[in-house]
Amino acid sequence: DAKTTQPTSMDCAEGRAANLPCNHSTISGNEYVYWYRQIHSQGPQYIIHGLKNNETNEMASLIITEDRKSSTLILPHATLRDTAVYYCIVRVGGAAGNKLTFGGGTRVLVKP
Amino acid sequence: GAVVSQHPSRVICKSGTSVKIECRSLDFQATTMFWYRQFPKQSLMLMATSNEGSKATYEQGVEKDKFLINHASLTLSTLTVTSAHPEDSSFYICSAGPSSYEQYFGPGTRLTVT
């Protein structure tokens, strides 16, 4: 699986949009971009995933560049409960045995 | 999203004993489940892939005789830490998905070996 690069940490203000970048310059054509987050002492929570089109759900939006070498996760209105470690992962889709490989993630602190 | 549960959520055991951790998919069937381990302030590290009806696939450096995995049904995988030692103390997390594109994680099991 391709490797991803994320900032180690970032702060954002409560109520404002949080934009989390991720670089995946070696992504292959059959690899999806997944985002998970992990709140302290809990299992990771699925946020969103996409292949090449931008995606939006009730939690977040995922913007993937046209060359697919980078993406941005957008939390539209950050709350204190969004404080967590956010992981950007690329993974081959289409087979149940395709594992998720976690990098260091971005530690996001939402401040009042 | 789909629900994955783990039991127990927390366990303390004495050095040398064995501990079994269960991972269940509550509202879907999973032919494949994954087991991860996470040490404090570190990321999740994949330990093994659990395959229903066949042997698990272990990642490099993970001792298969120490971490026994059984995936006897489409909704249950178990991880047994045999002859546990203090260095096995960690947060163990499983994941499974109802389709090849989805993976959901359990809440984790915190193991403390004294």
mmCIF file with all atom_site columns, C-alpha atoms in Angstrom:
data_model
loop_
_atom_site.group_PDB
_atom_site.id
_atom_site.type_symbol
_atom_site.label_atom_id
_atom_site.label_alt_id
_atom_site.label_comp_id
_atom_site.label_asym_id
_atom_site.label_entity_id
_atom_site.label_seq_id
_atom_site.pdbx_PDB_ins_code
_atom_site.Cartn_x
_atom_site.Cartn_y
_atom_site.Cartn_z
_atom_site.occupancy
_atom_site.B_iso_or_equiv
_atom_site.pdbx_formal_charge
_atom_site.auth_seq_id
_atom_site.auth_comp_id
_atom_site.auth_asym_id
_atom_site.auth_atom_id
_atom_site.pdbx_PDB_model_num
ATOM 1   C CA . ASP A 1 1   ? 0.000   0.000   0.000  1.00 0.00 ? 1   ASP A CA 1
ATOM 2   C CA . ALA A 1 2   ? 1.127   3.533   -0.705 1.00 0.00 ? 2   ALA A CA 1
ATOM 3   C CA . LYS A 1 3   ? 2.469   5.564   2.176  1.00 0.00 ? 3   LYS A CA 1
ATOM 4   C CA . THR A 1 4   ? 0.831   8.743   3.432  1.00 0.00 ? 4   THR A CA 1
ATOM 5   C CA . THR A 1 5   ? 2.313   11.867  5.006  1.00 0.00 ? 5   THR A CA 1
ATOM 6   C CA . GLN A 1 6   ? 0.369   13.996  7.470  1.00 0.00 ? 6   GLN A CA 1
ATOM 7   C CA . PRO A 1 7   ? 1.276   16.858  9.779  1.00 0.00 ? 7   PRO A CA 1
ATOM 8   C CA . THR A 1 8   ? 2.030   15.622  13.269 1.00 0.00 ? 8   THR A CA 1
ATOM 9   C CA . SER A 1 9   ? -0.390  17.959  14.961 1.00 0.00 ? 9   SER A CA 1
ATOM 10  C CA . MET A 1 10  ? -2.665  20.918  14.437 1.00 0.00 ? 10  MET A CA 1
ATOM 11  C CA . ASP A 1 11  ? -4.947  23.121  16.460 1.00 0.00 ? 11  ASP A CA 1
ATOM 12  C CA . CYS A 1 12  ? -8.244  24.504  15.323 1.00 0.00 ? 12  CYS A CA 1
ATOM 13  C CA . ALA A 1 13  ? -10.917 26.747  16.784 1.00 0.00 ? 13  ALA A CA 1
ATOM 14  C CA . GLU A 1 14  ? -14.268 25.430  17.884 1.00 0.00 ? 14  GLU A CA 1
ATOM 15  C CA . GLY A 1 15  ? -16.972 26.255  15.364 1.00 0.00 ? 15  GLY A CA 1
ATOM 16  C CA . ARG A 1 16  ? -14.544 26.822  12.532 1.00 0.00 ? 16  ARG A CA 1
ATOM 17  C CA . ALA A 1 17  ? -13.770 24.464  9.677  1.00 0.00 ? 17  ALA A CA 1
ATOM 18  C CA . ALA A 1 18  ? -10.803 22.152  10.188 1.00 0.00 ? 18  ALA A CA 1
ATOM 19  C CA . ASN A 1 19  ? -8.816  21.261  7.078  1.00 0.00 ? 19  ASN A CA 1
ATOM 20  C CA . LEU A 1 20  ? -6.569  18.223  7.472  1.00 0.00 ? 20  LEU A CA 1
ATOM 21  C CA . PRO A 1 21  ? -4.077  17.620  4.648  1.00 0.00 ? 21  PRO A CA 1
ATOM 22  C CA . CYS A 1 22  ? -2.640  14.308  3.521  1.00 0.00 ? 22  CYS A CA 1
ATOM 23  C CA . ASN A 1 23  ? -0.026  13.537  0.887  1.00 0.00 ? 23  ASN A CA 1
ATOM 24  C CA . HIS A 1 24  ? -0.077  10.207  -0.921 1.00 0.00 ? 24  HIS A CA 1
ATOM 25  C CA . SER A 1 25  ? 2.088   10.858  -3.956 1.00 0.00 ? 25  SER A CA 1
ATOM 26  C CA . THR A 1 26  ? 2.684   7.161   -4.724 1.00 0.00 ? 26  THR A CA 1
ATOM 27  C CA . ILE A 1 27  ? -0.974  6.164   -4.711 1.00 0.00 ? 27  ILE A CA 1
ATOM 28  C CA . SER A 1 28  ? -1.961  3.557   -7.286 1.00 0.00 ? 28  SER A CA 1
ATOM 29  C CA . GLY A 1 29  ? -5.000  3.643   -9.513 1.00 0.00 ? 29  GLY A CA 1
ATOM 30  C CA . ASN A 1 30  ? -6.840  0.990   -7.510 1.00 0.00 ? 30  ASN A CA 1
ATOM 31  C CA . GLU A 1 31  ? -6.125  2.483   -4.079 1.00 0.00 ? 31  GLU A CA 1
ATOM 32  C CA . TYR A 1 32  ? -8.761  4.336   -2.124 1.00 0.00 ? 32  TYR A CA 1
ATOM 33  C CA . VAL A 1 33  ? -8.152  7.128   0.369  1.00 0.00 ? 33  VAL A CA 1
ATOM 34  C CA . TYR A 1 34  ? -9.634  6.392   3.790  1.00 0.00 ? 34  TYR A CA 1
ATOM 35  C CA . TRP A 1 35  ? -9.899  8.620   6.836  1.00 0.00 ? 35  TRP A CA 1
ATOM 36  C CA . TYR A 1 36  ? -10.327 7.356   10.373 1.00 0.00 ? 36  TYR A CA 1
ATOM 37  C CA . ARG A 1 37  ? -10.045 9.076   13.700 1.00 0.00 ? 37  ARG A CA 1
ATOM 38  C CA . GLN A 1 38  ? -9.218  7.768   17.133 1.00 0.00 ? 38  GLN A CA 1
ATOM 39  C CA . ILE A 1 39  ? -10.395 9.429   20.266 1.00 0.00 ? 39  ILE A CA 1
ATOM 40  C CA . HIS A 1 40  ? -8.264  8.626   23.292 1.00 0.00 ? 40  HIS A CA 1
ATOM 41  C CA . SER A 1 41  ? -8.528  5.005   24.466 1.00 0.00 ? 41  SER A CA 1
ATOM 42  C CA . GLN A 1 42  ? -11.138 4.058   21.878 1.00 0.00 ? 42  GLN A CA 1
ATOM 43  C CA . GLY A 1 43  ? -11.063 2.077   18.661 1.00 0.00 ? 43  GLY A CA 1
ATOM 44  C CA . PRO A 1 44  ? -10.685 4.044   15.423 1.00 0.00 ? 44  PRO A CA 1
ATOM 45  C CA . GLN A 1 45  ? -13.858 5.476   13.935 1.00 0.00 ? 45  GLN A CA 1
ATOM 46  C CA . TYR A 1 46  ? -14.495 5.446   10.204 1.00 0.00 ? 46  TYR A CA 1
ATOM 47  C CA . ILE A 1 47  ? -15.036 8.909   8.752  1.00 0.00 ? 47  ILE A CA 1
ATOM 48  C CA . ILE A 1 48  ? -15.063 8.757   4.970  1.00 0.00 ? 48  ILE A CA 1
ATOM 49  C CA . HIS A 1 49  ? -13.355 7.272   1.954  1.00 0.00 ? 49  HIS A CA 1
ATOM 50  C CA . GLY A 1 50  ? -13.026 8.017   -1.748 1.00 0.00 ? 50  GLY A CA 1
ATOM 51  C CA . LEU A 1 51  ? -11.307 6.998   -4.949 1.00 0.00 ? 51  LEU A CA 1
ATOM 52  C CA . LYS A 1 52  ? -11.081 10.120  -7.090 1.00 0.00 ? 52  LYS A CA 1
ATOM 53  C CA . ASN A 1 53  ? -14.279 12.109  -6.706 1.00 0.00 ? 53  ASN A CA 1
ATOM 54  C CA . ASN A 1 54  ? -14.894 14.410  -3.790 1.00 0.00 ? 54  ASN A CA 1
ATOM 55  C CA . GLU A 1 55  ? -17.093 12.840  -1.145 1.00 0.00 ? 55  GLU A CA 1
ATOM 56  C CA . THR A 1 56  ? -19.306 14.239  1.595  1.00 0.00 ? 56  THR A CA 1
ATOM 57  C CA . ASN A 1 57  ? -21.205 12.616  4.425  1.00 0.00 ? 57  ASN A CA 1
ATOM 58  C CA . GLU A 1 58  ? -22.687 13.724  7.716  1.00 0.00 ? 58  GLU A CA 1
ATOM 59  C CA . MET A 1 59  ? -19.301 13.845  9.383  1.00 0.00 ? 59  MET A CA 1
ATOM 60  C CA . ALA A 1 60  ? -16.959 15.385  6.850  1.00 0.00 ? 60  ALA A CA 1
ATOM 61  C CA . SER A 1 61  ? -15.977 16.155  3.293  1.00 0.00 ? 61  SER A CA 1
ATOM 62  C CA . LEU A 1 62  ? -13.087 14.608  1.410  1.00 0.00 ? 62  LEU A CA 1
ATOM 63  C CA . ILE A 1 63  ? -11.416 16.598  -1.329 1.00 0.00 ? 63  ILE A CA 1
ATOM 64  C CA . ILE A 1 64  ? -9.045  14.623  -3.570 1.00 0.00 ? 64  ILE A CA 1
ATOM 65  C CA . THR A 1 65  ? -6.801  16.458  -6.023 1.00 0.00 ? 65  THR A CA 1
ATOM 66  C CA . GLU A 1 66  ? -7.142  15.664  -9.680 1.00 0.00 ? 66  GLU A CA 1
ATOM 67  C CA . ASP A 1 67  ? -3.788  13.853  -9.774 1.00 0.00 ? 67  ASP A CA 1
ATOM 68  C CA . ARG A 1 68  ? -4.826  11.978  -6.583 1.00 0.00 ? 68  ARG A CA 1
ATOM 69  C CA . LYS A 1 69  ? -1.487  12.699  -4.970 1.00 0.00 ? 69  LYS A CA 1
ATOM 70  C CA . SER A 1 70  ? -3.021  14.513  -2.046 1.00 0.00 ? 70  SER A CA 1
ATOM 71  C CA . SER A 1 71  ? -6.308  14.983  -0.259 1.00 0.00 ? 71  SER A CA 1
ATOM 72  C CA . THR A 1 72  ? -7.914  17.132  2.419  1.00 0.00 ? 72  THR A CA 1
ATOM 73  C CA . LEU A 1 73  ? -10.393 16.103  5.059  1.00 0.00 ? 73  LEU A CA 1
ATOM 74  C CA . ILE A 1 74  ? -12.711 18.914  6.031  1.00 0.00 ? 74  ILE A CA 1
ATOM 75  C CA . LEU A 1 75  ? -14.617 18.986  9.297  1.00 0.00 ? 75  LEU A CA 1
ATOM 76  C CA . PRO A 1 76  ? -17.070 21.801  8.543  1.00 0.00 ? 76  PRO A CA 1
ATOM 77  C CA . HIS A 1 77  ? -17.754 22.991  12.088 1.00 0.00 ? 77  HIS A CA 1
ATOM 78  C CA . ALA A 1 78  ? -15.252 21.583  14.544 1.00 0.00 ? 78  ALA A CA 1
ATOM 79  C CA . THR A 1 79  ? -16.457 20.832  18.065 1.00 0.00 ? 79  THR A CA 1
ATOM 80  C CA . LEU A 1 80  ? -14.501 19.931  21.175 1.00 0.00 ? 80  LEU A CA 1
ATOM 81  C CA . ARG A 1 81  ? -15.554 16.312  20.635 1.00 0.00 ? 81  ARG A CA 1
ATOM 82  C CA . ASP A 1 82  ? -13.629 16.291  17.359 1.00 0.00 ? 82  ASP A CA 1
ATOM 83  C CA . THR A 1 83  ? -10.345 16.345  19.297 1.00 0.00 ? 83  THR A CA 1
ATOM 84  C CA . ALA A 1 84  ? -8.661  13.116  18.190 1.00 0.00 ? 84  ALA A CA 1
ATOM 85  C CA . VAL A 1 85  ? -5.880  11.603  16.120 1.00 0.00 ? 85  VAL A CA 1
ATOM 86  C CA . TYR A 1 86  ? -6.870  11.559  12.451 1.00 0.00 ? 86  TYR A CA 1
ATOM 87  C CA . TYR A 1 87  ? -5.425  8.912   10.166 1.00 0.00 ? 87  TYR A CA 1
ATOM 88  C CA . CYS A 1 88  ? -5.238  9.130   6.389  1.00 0.00 ? 88  CYS A CA 1
ATOM 89  C CA . ILE A 1 89  ? -4.749  5.689   4.851  1.00 0.00 ? 89  ILE A CA 1
ATOM 90  C CA . VAL A 1 90  ? -4.587  4.422   1.306  1.00 0.00 ? 90  VAL A CA 1
ATOM 91  C CA . ARG A 1 91  ? -5.827  0.932   0.699  1.00 0.00 ? 91  ARG A CA 1
ATOM 92  C CA . VAL A 1 92  ? -6.567  -1.252  -2.286 1.00 0.00 ? 92  VAL A CA 1
ATOM 93  C CA . GLY A 1 93  ? -10.291 -1.700  -2.591 1.00 0.00 ? 93  GLY A CA 1
ATOM 94  C CA . GLY A 1 94  ? -12.208 -4.704  -3.768 1.00 0.00 ? 94  GLY A CA 1
ATOM 95  C CA . ALA A 1 95  ? -11.046 -7.498  -1.481 1.00 0.00 ? 95  ALA A CA 1
ATOM 96  C CA . ALA A 1 96  ? -11.920 -8.199  2.129  1.00 0.00 ? 96  ALA A CA 1
ATOM 97  C CA . GLY A 1 97  ? -8.349  -9.195  2.893  1.00 0.00 ? 97  GLY A CA 1
ATOM 98  C CA . ASN A 1 98  ? -6.931  -5.797  2.075  1.00 0.00 ? 98  ASN A CA 1
ATOM 99  C CA . LYS A 1 99  ? -5.645  -4.480  5.352  1.00 0.00 ? 99  LYS A CA 1
ATOM 100 C CA . LEU A 1 100 ? -5.420  -0.925  6.634  1.00 0.00 ? 100 LEU A CA 1
ATOM 101 C CA . THR A 1 101 ? -1.902  0.228   7.472  1.00 0.00 ? 101 THR A CA 1
ATOM 102 C CA . PHE A 1 102 ? -1.788  3.083   9.953  1.00 0.00 ? 102 PHE A CA 1
ATOM 103 C CA . GLY A 1 103 ? 0.817   5.829   9.930  1.00 0.00 ? 103 GLY A CA 1
ATOM 104 C CA . GLY A 1 104 ? 1.384   8.404   12.625 1.00 0.00 ? 104 GLY A CA 1
ATOM 105 C CA . GLY A 1 105 ? -1.727  10.461  11.930 1.00 0.00 ? 105 GLY A CA 1
ATOM 106 C CA . THR A 1 106 ? -2.447  14.077  12.826 1.00 0.00 ? 106 THR A CA 1
ATOM 107 C CA . ARG A 1 107 ? -3.238  14.933  16.409 1.00 0.00 ? 107 ARG A CA 1
ATOM 108 C CA . VAL A 1 108 ? -6.007  17.529  16.221 1.00 0.00 ? 108 VAL A CA 1
ATOM 109 C CA . LEU A 1 109 ? -6.823  19.684  19.203 1.00 0.00 ? 109 LEU A CA 1
ATOM 110 C CA . VAL A 1 110 ? -10.008 21.701  18.989 1.00 0.00 ? 110 VAL A CA 1
ATOM 111 C CA . LYS A 1 111 ? -9.846  24.718  21.258 1.00 0.00 ? 111 LYS A CA 1
ATOM 112 C CA . PRO A 1 112 ? -12.738 26.762  22.639 1.00 0.00 ? 112 PRO A CA 1
ATOM 113 C CA . GLY B 2 1   ? -22.037 2.107   10.289 1.00 0.00 ? 1   GLY B CA 1
ATOM 114 C CA . ALA B 2 2   ? -21.666 -1.550  11.112 1.00 0.00 ? 2   ALA B CA 1
ATOM 115 C CA . VAL B 2 3   ? -20.967 -2.565  14.709 1.00 0.00 ? 3   VAL B CA 1
ATOM 116 C CA . VAL B 2 4   ? -17.981 -4.512  15.971 1.00 0.00 ? 4   VAL B CA 1
ATOM 117 C CA . SER B 2 5   ? -17.762 -5.433  19.637 1.00 0.00 ? 5   SER B CA 1
ATOM 118 C CA . GLN B 2 6   ? -14.925 -6.699  21.803 1.00 0.00 ? 6   GLN B CA 1
ATOM 119 C CA . HIS B 2 7   ? -14.896 -8.489  25.104 1.00 0.00 ? 7   HIS B CA 1
ATOM 120 C CA . PRO B 2 8   ? -13.564 -7.859  27.620 1.00 0.00 ? 8   PRO B CA 1
ATOM 121 C CA . SER B 2 9   ? -12.927 -4.127  27.448 1.00 0.00 ? 9   SER B CA 1
ATOM 122 C CA . ARG B 2 10  ? -10.283 -4.373  30.122 1.00 0.00 ? 10  ARG B CA 1
ATOM 123 C CA . VAL B 2 11  ? -8.397  -7.291  31.658 1.00 0.00 ? 11  VAL B CA 1
ATOM 124 C CA . ILE B 2 12  ? -5.645  -7.662  34.210 1.00 0.00 ? 12  ILE B CA 1
ATOM 125 C CA . CYS B 2 13  ? -3.820  -10.953 34.428 1.00 0.00 ? 13  CYS B CA 1
ATOM 126 C CA . LYS B 2 14  ? -0.774  -12.406 36.111 1.00 0.00 ? 14  LYS B CA 1
ATOM 127 C CA . SER B 2 15  ? 2.405   -13.075 34.224 1.00 0.00 ? 15  SER B CA 1
ATOM 128 C CA . GLY B 2 16  ? 2.447   -16.558 32.720 1.00 0.00 ? 16  GLY B CA 1
ATOM 129 C CA . THR B 2 17  ? -1.294  -16.918 32.316 1.00 0.00 ? 17  THR B CA 1
ATOM 130 C CA . SER B 2 18  ? -3.276  -16.825 29.074 1.00 0.00 ? 18  SER B CA 1
ATOM 131 C CA . VAL B 2 19  ? -5.938  -14.325 28.115 1.00 0.00 ? 19  VAL B CA 1
ATOM 132 C CA . LYS B 2 20  ? -8.639  -14.643 25.469 1.00 0.00 ? 20  LYS B CA 1
ATOM 133 C CA . ILE B 2 21  ? -10.107 -11.603 23.716 1.00 0.00 ? 21  ILE B CA 1
ATOM 134 C CA . GLU B 2 22  ? -13.259 -11.881 21.610 1.00 0.00 ? 22  GLU B CA 1
ATOM 135 C CA . CYS B 2 23  ? -14.175 -9.826  18.565 1.00 0.00 ? 23  CYS B CA 1
ATOM 136 C CA . ARG B 2 24  ? -17.705 -10.003 17.207 1.00 0.00 ? 24  ARG B CA 1
ATOM 137 C CA . SER B 2 25  ? -19.427 -8.496  14.210 1.00 0.00 ? 25  SER B CA 1
ATOM 138 C CA . LEU B 2 26  ? -22.910 -7.758  15.481 1.00 0.00 ? 26  LEU B CA 1
ATOM 139 C CA . ASP B 2 27  ? -24.914 -6.980  12.369 1.00 0.00 ? 27  ASP B CA 1
ATOM 140 C CA . PHE B 2 28  ? -22.955 -8.494  9.524  1.00 0.00 ? 28  PHE B CA 1
ATOM 141 C CA . GLN B 2 29  ? -20.874 -11.509 8.630  1.00 0.00 ? 29  GLN B CA 1
ATOM 142 C CA . ALA B 2 30  ? -17.138 -11.223 8.201  1.00 0.00 ? 30  ALA B CA 1
ATOM 143 C CA . THR B 2 31  ? -14.943 -13.776 6.502  1.00 0.00 ? 31  THR B CA 1
ATOM 144 C CA . THR B 2 32  ? -11.929 -11.651 7.420  1.00 0.00 ? 32  THR B CA 1
ATOM 145 C CA . MET B 2 33  ? -11.122 -9.832  10.628 1.00 0.00 ? 33  MET B CA 1
ATOM 146 C CA . PHE B 2 34  ? -7.975  -7.996  11.614 1.00 0.00 ? 34  PHE B CA 1
ATOM 147 C CA . TRP B 2 35  ? -6.158  -7.753  14.932 1.00 0.00 ? 35  TRP B CA 1
ATOM 148 C CA . TYR B 2 36  ? -4.109  -4.707  15.874 1.00 0.00 ? 36  TYR B CA 1
ATOM 149 C CA . ARG B 2 37  ? -1.994  -3.766  18.862 1.00 0.00 ? 37  ARG B CA 1
ATOM 150 C CA . GLN B 2 38  ? -1.347  -0.240  20.074 1.00 0.00 ? 38  GLN B CA 1
ATOM 151 C CA . PHE B 2 39  ? 1.240   0.801   22.631 1.00 0.00 ? 39  PHE B CA 1
ATOM 152 C CA . PRO B 2 40  ? 0.926   4.141   24.459 1.00 0.00 ? 40  PRO B CA 1
ATOM 153 C CA . LYS B 2 41  ? 1.454   7.184   22.253 1.00 0.00 ? 41  LYS B CA 1
ATOM 154 C CA . GLN B 2 42  ? 1.971   4.997   19.209 1.00 0.00 ? 42  GLN B CA 1
ATOM 155 C CA . SER B 2 43  ? -0.099  4.160   16.155 1.00 0.00 ? 43  SER B CA 1
ATOM 156 C CA . LEU B 2 44  ? -1.958  0.934   15.530 1.00 0.00 ? 44  LEU B CA 1
ATOM 157 C CA . MET B 2 45  ? 0.159   -1.952  14.335 1.00 0.00 ? 45  MET B CA 1
ATOM 158 C CA . LEU B 2 46  ? -1.416  -4.813  12.464 1.00 0.00 ? 46  LEU B CA 1
ATOM 159 C CA . MET B 2 47  ? -0.703  -8.152  14.107 1.00 0.00 ? 47  MET B CA 1
ATOM 160 C CA . ALA B 2 48  ? -2.610  -10.626 11.975 1.00 0.00 ? 48  ALA B CA 1
ATOM 161 C CA . THR B 2 49  ? -5.415  -11.254 9.556  1.00 0.00 ? 49  THR B CA 1
ATOM 162 C CA . SER B 2 50  ? -8.021  -13.703 10.795 1.00 0.00 ? 50  SER B CA 1
ATOM 163 C CA . ASN B 2 51  ? -9.685  -15.832 8.129  1.00 0.00 ? 51  ASN B CA 1
ATOM 164 C CA . GLU B 2 52  ? -12.880 -17.746 8.790  1.00 0.00 ? 52  GLU B CA 1
ATOM 165 C CA . GLY B 2 53  ? -12.309 -21.471 8.423  1.00 0.00 ? 53  GLY B CA 1
ATOM 166 C CA . SER B 2 54  ? -8.588  -21.244 7.783  1.00 0.00 ? 54  SER B CA 1
ATOM 167 C CA . LYS B 2 55  ? -5.340  -20.262 9.441  1.00 0.00 ? 55  LYS B CA 1
ATOM 168 C CA . ALA B 2 56  ? -4.602  -16.694 10.327 1.00 0.00 ? 56  ALA B CA 1
ATOM 169 C CA . THR B 2 57  ? -1.945  -14.731 8.489  1.00 0.00 ? 57  THR B CA 1
ATOM 170 C CA . TYR B 2 58  ? 0.556   -13.088 10.817 1.00 0.00 ? 58  TYR B CA 1
ATOM 171 C CA . GLU B 2 59  ? 2.594   -9.968  10.171 1.00 0.00 ? 59  GLU B CA 1
ATOM 172 C CA . GLN B 2 60  ? 6.342   -10.168 10.271 1.00 0.00 ? 60  GLN B CA 1
ATOM 173 C CA . GLY B 2 61  ? 7.667   -10.280 13.802 1.00 0.00 ? 61  GLY B CA 1
ATOM 174 C CA . VAL B 2 62  ? 4.420   -11.464 15.412 1.00 0.00 ? 62  VAL B CA 1
ATOM 175 C CA . GLU B 2 63  ? 4.746   -14.863 17.071 1.00 0.00 ? 63  GLU B CA 1
ATOM 176 C CA . LYS B 2 64  ? 1.909   -17.087 15.937 1.00 0.00 ? 64  LYS B CA 1
ATOM 177 C CA . ASP B 2 65  ? 2.394   -19.509 18.827 1.00 0.00 ? 65  ASP B CA 1
ATOM 178 C CA . LYS B 2 66  ? 2.074   -16.705 21.322 1.00 0.00 ? 66  LYS B CA 1
ATOM 179 C CA . PHE B 2 67  ? -0.893  -14.936 19.767 1.00 0.00 ? 67  PHE B CA 1
ATOM 180 C CA . LEU B 2 68  ? -3.360  -17.652 18.856 1.00 0.00 ? 68  LEU B CA 1
ATOM 181 C CA . ILE B 2 69  ? -6.176  -16.626 16.560 1.00 0.00 ? 69  ILE B CA 1
ATOM 182 C CA . ASN B 2 70  ? -9.337  -18.610 15.962 1.00 0.00 ? 70  ASN B CA 1
ATOM 183 C CA . HIS B 2 71  ? -12.031 -17.503 13.520 1.00 0.00 ? 71  HIS B CA 1
ATOM 184 C CA . ALA B 2 72  ? -14.531 -20.290 13.941 1.00 0.00 ? 72  ALA B CA 1
ATOM 185 C CA . SER B 2 73  ? -17.633 -18.498 12.701 1.00 0.00 ? 73  SER B CA 1
ATOM 186 C CA . LEU B 2 74  ? -18.541 -15.616 10.422 1.00 0.00 ? 74  LEU B CA 1
ATOM 187 C CA . THR B 2 75  ? -19.214 -13.340 13.384 1.00 0.00 ? 75  THR B CA 1
ATOM 188 C CA . LEU B 2 76  ? -16.527 -14.262 15.903 1.00 0.00 ? 76  LEU B CA 1
ATOM 189 C CA . SER B 2 77  ? -12.749 -14.149 16.019 1.00 0.00 ? 77  SER B CA 1
ATOM 190 C CA . THR B 2 78  ? -10.724 -14.724 19.169 1.00 0.00 ? 78  THR B CA 1
ATOM 191 C CA . LEU B 2 79  ? -7.189  -13.701 20.053 1.00 0.00 ? 79  LEU B CA 1
ATOM 192 C CA . THR B 2 80  ? -5.506  -15.623 22.851 1.00 0.00 ? 80  THR B CA 1
ATOM 193 C CA . VAL B 2 81  ? -2.353  -14.187 24.349 1.00 0.00 ? 81  VAL B CA 1
ATOM 194 C CA . THR B 2 82  ? -0.551  -17.223 25.730 1.00 0.00 ? 82  THR B CA 1
ATOM 195 C CA . SER B 2 83  ? 1.879   -17.090 28.625 1.00 0.00 ? 83  SER B CA 1
ATOM 196 C CA . ALA B 2 84  ? 1.435   -13.360 28.878 1.00 0.00 ? 84  ALA B CA 1
ATOM 197 C CA . HIS B 2 85  ? 4.258   -11.167 30.139 1.00 0.00 ? 85  HIS B CA 1
ATOM 198 C CA . PRO B 2 86  ? 4.327   -7.499  31.146 1.00 0.00 ? 86  PRO B CA 1
ATOM 199 C CA . GLU B 2 87  ? 5.658   -6.509  27.718 1.00 0.00 ? 87  GLU B CA 1
ATOM 200 C CA . ASP B 2 88  ? 2.409   -7.854  26.218 1.00 0.00 ? 88  ASP B CA 1
ATOM 201 C CA . SER B 2 89  ? 0.482   -5.165  28.075 1.00 0.00 ? 89  SER B CA 1
ATOM 202 C CA . SER B 2 90  ? -1.149  -3.122  25.348 1.00 0.00 ? 90  SER B CA 1
ATOM 203 C CA . PHE B 2 91  ? -4.400  -2.004  23.738 1.00 0.00 ? 91  PHE B CA 1
ATOM 204 C CA . TYR B 2 92  ? -5.688  -4.725  21.410 1.00 0.00 ? 92  TYR B CA 1
ATOM 205 C CA . ILE B 2 93  ? -8.168  -3.728  18.713 1.00 0.00 ? 93  ILE B CA 1
ATOM 206 C CA . CYS B 2 94  ? -9.977  -5.772  16.091 1.00 0.00 ? 94  CYS B CA 1
ATOM 207 C CA . SER B 2 95  ? -11.655 -4.700  12.883 1.00 0.00 ? 95  SER B CA 1
ATOM 208 C CA . ALA B 2 96  ? -14.037 -6.218  10.372 1.00 0.00 ? 96  ALA B CA 1
ATOM 209 C CA . GLY B 2 97  ? -16.185 -5.060  7.513  1.00 0.00 ? 97  GLY B CA 1
ATOM 210 C CA . PRO B 2 98  ? -19.436 -6.043  5.791  1.00 0.00 ? 98  PRO B CA 1
ATOM 211 C CA . SER B 2 99  ? -17.832 -5.455  2.408  1.00 0.00 ? 99  SER B CA 1
ATOM 212 C CA . SER B 2 100 ? -14.387 -5.208  0.917  1.00 0.00 ? 100 SER B CA 1
ATOM 213 C CA . TYR B 2 101 ? -14.579 -1.407  0.991  1.00 0.00 ? 101 TYR B CA 1
ATOM 214 C CA . GLU B 2 102 ? -15.590 -0.983  4.621  1.00 0.00 ? 102 GLU B CA 1
ATOM 215 C CA . GLN B 2 103 ? -13.688 -1.655  7.837  1.00 0.00 ? 103 GLN B CA 1
ATOM 216 C CA . TYR B 2 104 ? -15.059 -0.932  11.286 1.00 0.00 ? 104 TYR B CA 1
ATOM 217 C CA . PHE B 2 105 ? -13.158 -1.181  14.525 1.00 0.00 ? 105 PHE B CA 1
ATOM 218 C CA . GLY B 2 106 ? -14.060 -2.590  17.888 1.00 0.00 ? 106 GLY B CA 1
ATOM 219 C CA . PRO B 2 107 ? -13.751 -0.462  21.030 1.00 0.00 ? 107 PRO B CA 1
ATOM 220 C CA . GLY B 2 108 ? -10.515 -2.163  22.038 1.00 0.00 ? 108 GLY B CA 1
ATOM 221 C CA . THR B 2 109 ? -9.330  -4.314  24.939 1.00 0.00 ? 109 THR B CA 1
ATOM 222 C CA . ARG B 2 110 ? -6.798  -2.971  27.387 1.00 0.00 ? 110 ARG B CA 1
ATOM 223 C CA . LEU B 2 111 ? -4.582  -5.785  28.638 1.00 0.00 ? 111 LEU B CA 1
ATOM 224 C CA . THR B 2 112 ? -2.415  -5.295  31.696 1.00 0.00 ? 112 THR B CA 1
ATOM 225 C CA . VAL B 2 113 ? -0.063  -8.105  32.680 1.00 0.00 ? 113 VAL B CA 1
ATOM 226 C CA . THR B 2 114 ? 1.274   -7.885  36.230 1.00 0.00 ? 114 THR B CA 1
#
